[in-house]
Amino acid sequence: MQNERNAPADHGLSRFFDPRSIAVIGSFRENFFGGYVIVKSLLKAGYKGKIFPVNPAYKTVHGLKVYPSLKEIPGDVDLAMVMINARSVAGMVRECSGKGVRAMIVVSDGFAERDEEGARLQEELMKVAGIEGIRIIGPNTAGVVNTSNGFNPCAYEAGYYRIPKGPIAIGAQTGMTNPQAFAYPRMRFGVSKICDFGNKCDVDECDWLEYLAQDPDTGVISLYLESVRDGRRLLKTARSVTQAKPVLIFKSGRTKQGAKASASHTGSMAVDDKIFDSLCRQSGILRLEEFQDLFEIPKIFASQPLPAGGRLGIITFTGGVGVVVIDRGSTYGMGLTTLSADTRHSLDAIYQGLGNMPVDIGPMMAAVKNPFDLYPGVVETVVADPNVDALFNVLWANPTGRIVSSYLKAYERIKDRIRKPIATWIYGPNFEVATDLAQQIEEMGFPVFNSPEKSVQALGLAVQYSRIRKNG
Amino acid sequence: MQNERNAPADHGLSRFFDPRSIAVIGSFRENFFGGYVIVKSLLKAGYKGKIFPVNPAYKTVHGLKVYPSLKEIPGDVDLAMVMINARSVAGMVRECSGKGVRAMIVVSDGFAERDEEGARLQEELMKVAGIEGIRIIGPNTAGVVNTSNGFNPCAYEAGYYRIPKGPIAIGAQTGMTNPQAFAYPRMRFGVSKICDFGNKCDVDECDWLEYLAQDPDTGVISLYLESVRDGRRLLKTARSVTQAKPVLIFKSGRTKQGAKASASHTGSMAVDDKIFDSLCRQSGILRLEEFQDLFEIPKIFASQPLPAGGRLGIITFTGGVGVVVIDRGSTYGMGLTTLSADTRHSLDAIYQGLGNMPVDIGPMMAAVKNPFDLYPGVVETVVADPNVDALFNVLWANPTGRIVSSYLKAYERIKDRIRKPIATWIYGPNFEVATDLAQQIEEMGFPVFNSPEKSVQALGLAVQYSRIRKNG
């Protein structure tokens, strides 16, 4: 039995994310998934805890001894990660209990998401876990990640193992946000923790929110839900968590058809979308529009200060984009600002006609002699205007190197000086030039978004969150 | 004067897209925009017509003689492209008339989009053009492209000059869809024609639709509008054009704020969005949701047959994506199909439980011995089911090469055999692997979309268009 005095302090889910030791129970055959990959991923990600592979058919895997059974493991096991036949899982819960294990990640599928028989197995699993006092993530989960301690027991080959550390926590009722499904090394603002709840027979969105609320590594919470386990508890939990950290939720199963599909995916009941929407408004949850928003939108909260208000400033090469984002901004409660008289005069002094909102630098770029030298001053002037609460900046990634260096100069000048959120969108004729420029700007701490609409959606959600915090 | 008997047959806009000769009037100083770039772009794009640069201050540009004035040009001029001070444009219209020119592209800005004075200049321009009988694209336009004859007089440096030929025509009230703003070489299904209407003082969306309706190179029309010049005419024109070719419109200025910004961008009046929506429904225009849809959604029409109905089939690695796309599909009138009994049996014979919709291959991939060998058969079976009208296929771009080759094998097998639209989305841990795979699949003729939602939006619009054609 585990010595409870030596157990990690149980901040809810800490055994799942900060275990001193993990037992990996499954196949260790070389493959693109399974125990073989879990152990490899833990070793390569730099996990410093003890790893105990368990399977009577193997002797070693990746240079580690494989134990024939849990009870032969010499020492305590904080967490067990299980990838065995669904029919054997309940029995394994009892075995784990015998070894003093208090937390299990059940990767195995074939439960409520599969069929009647699977639903029965899931019932049994829940019952046994309840009796034995073991907490469970899953079943039918791709697992968890904690970047602060290199704990990445990824069950599917991702081809990479280390994930940039940062303030974004991503939880989902799917494995689609786990490392094998997304190129996290490209996510420059970094990740704190990842969790796939799977069929969420035990650990759910409320446990997750409570855990993250007190997690010092997490600054923004991005969450994909198909269903809600306990609406009343979510309302209460979210009300408190959103006063500390922004909570962004993408909810599927919104339509009747989607809800039906959700039931067969994770075996869970969907919630009426109007009720969910009202829950979000009452608790300060911000709603996302599409799946990839889960990765894209948190960047604004991970890197930018909150805006003081909803007055949007725009600098663009083309009026067309201005119109598109004003439409989108207004649906998020943002309005195009009016520049102060001082700013208008300063801009008109740079180039006659520049002192209007949106600030369209296209005509200036084509009309003056050294437009690249003037550009950083334009950005500085606009962003310093007290009438501008947030800035949407559009960059044209032209093959001309001089343009790119004048962009970087502009960001360099305002970096560490301006306490306003800035969202950037880059377009242009050359994909590589645009991608490189985006990387450089993000490395300077300014998020670059995939579309004009996403840029302004991100700013708009920051405005909404700023109001939630003020009114909290 | 031009000899009218030698003029090209005037199918509306043919002088703009198929001129035998072009006069380029502006500065030829080496720069990233202007006459210098226009002439360079025409030469590099392979335009075979005559190019007459005009400016008294230059002798030659890119090895071509520069004429001091229009009247010194030896021969007819079908089209004049003008990039001079706004105040000189009306006078240039008279000069063009004197030379027998009947079509002008006015790139110059500083018209109605700028201020009162500019609005007056635009009025004057329209009046003079009316008197002289000259048709105008612009002012404040980035110009046009015709890929069939290498006519690419791009006014801004794009770094590339040739655009893949294909059936997609893109028109916009902005230069944001011209070559300098988008990486067209990456658009694998190709472009027929591009047009920026600018302030559309003359040539407008109706002229464009009428022209494209009879253009043999155009199969699908993608259009960005901020305003509508003549609602009645658009309704009538679109009703007829949509019976021949799909017309996709992204309309901005939908909100009050956006409409106001639109007025100052191109100096045009916006139209109430509800009225516009009703116009679209009555005329069979398909509406797009966001700016980048202009490039993304036409791919389905450019490459895939129309679906016979709205029954959606899904093959996925993960149930989560299934729920997301079913939500989106149902808003476009698509419903998740039920597989026929034969298909269910065939799939269950491959792997027990596979015969459900969405077809989730995740469990099979993890459970059987050679999942890669089975994959092509799964796709073939699902797509051949008479209950499936359109397929959404999700690929996991794992670093494992064997997965990728089994995907390609699947597409190879159904290519040229299946007359149903297929939309693909690729996700995974490695951006380069996913990008390469997308390229290979698109080269086989199957469009790959940026998100699960876009994939199903594209299929849904194809379903809508199929109904429009049937009910026409």
CSV table of N, CA and C in Angstrom, one decimal, chain A residues 306-312 333-334 388-390 421 459 462-463 466-467 470:
chain,number,residue,atom,x,y,z
A,306,LEU,N,-4.8,43.1,-21.4
A,306,LEU,CA,-6.3,43.3,-21.7
A,306,LEU,C,-6.5,44.7,-22.1
A,307,PRO,N,-7.4,44.9,-23.0
A,307,PRO,CA,-7.7,46.3,-23.5
A,307,PRO,C,-8.6,47.0,-22.4
A,308,ALA,N,-8.4,48.4,-22.4
A,308,ALA,CA,-9.2,49.2,-21.4
A,308,ALA,C,-10.6,49.4,-21.9
A,309,GLY,N,-10.8,49.2,-23.2
A,309,GLY,CA,-12.2,49.4,-23.8
A,309,GLY,C,-12.3,48.8,-25.1
A,310,GLY,N,-13.4,49.1,-25.8
A,310,GLY,CA,-13.6,48.4,-27.1
A,310,GLY,C,-13.4,49.2,-28.3
A,311,ARG,N,-12.6,50.3,-28.2
A,311,ARG,CA,-12.3,51.2,-29.3
A,311,ARG,C,-11.2,50.6,-30.2
A,312,LEU,N,-11.5,50.1,-31.4
A,312,LEU,CA,-10.6,49.4,-32.3
A,312,LEU,C,-9.9,50.4,-33.2
A,333,GLY,N,-18.7,43.5,-30.0
A,333,GLY,CA,-18.8,44.7,-29.2
A,333,GLY,C,-17.7,45.7,-29.3
A,334,MET,N,-17.0,45.6,-30.4
A,334,MET,CA,-15.9,46.6,-30.7
A,334,MET,C,-16.4,47.6,-31.7
A,388,VAL,N,-7.4,54.8,-28.8
A,388,VAL,CA,-7.2,53.4,-29.3
A,388,VAL,C,-7.0,52.5,-28.2
A,389,ASP,N,-8.0,51.5,-28.0
A,389,ASP,CA,-7.9,50.5,-26.9
A,389,ASP,C,-7.2,49.3,-27.4
A,390,ALA,N,-7.3,49.0,-28.7
A,390,ALA,CA,-6.7,47.7,-29.2
A,390,ALA,C,-6.4,48.0,-30.7
A,421,PRO,N,-3.5,45.6,-26.4
A,421,PRO,CA,-3.3,44.4,-27.2
A,421,PRO,C,-3.2,44.8,-28.7
A,459,LEU,N,-9.2,40.0,-30.5
A,459,LEU,CA,-9.3,41.3,-29.8
A,459,LEU,C,-10.7,41.4,-29.2
A,462,ALA,N,-11.0,39.6,-26.1
A,462,ALA,CA,-10.2,40.2,-25.0
A,462,ALA,C,-11.0,41.4,-24.4
A,463,VAL,N,-11.7,42.1,-25.3
A,463,VAL,CA,-12.6,43.2,-24.8
A,463,VAL,C,-13.7,42.6,-23.9
A,466,SER,N,-12.2,41.6,-20.6
A,466,SER,CA,-11.9,42.8,-19.8
A,466,SER,C,-13.1,43.3,-19.1
A,467,ARG,N,-14.3,43.3,-19.8
A,467,ARG,CA,-15.5,43.7,-19.1
A,467,ARG,C,-16.0,42.7,-18.1
A,470,LYS,N,-14.0,43.4,-15.0
A,470,LYS,CA,-14.4,44.7,-14.4
A,470,LYS,C,-15.7,44.5,-13.6
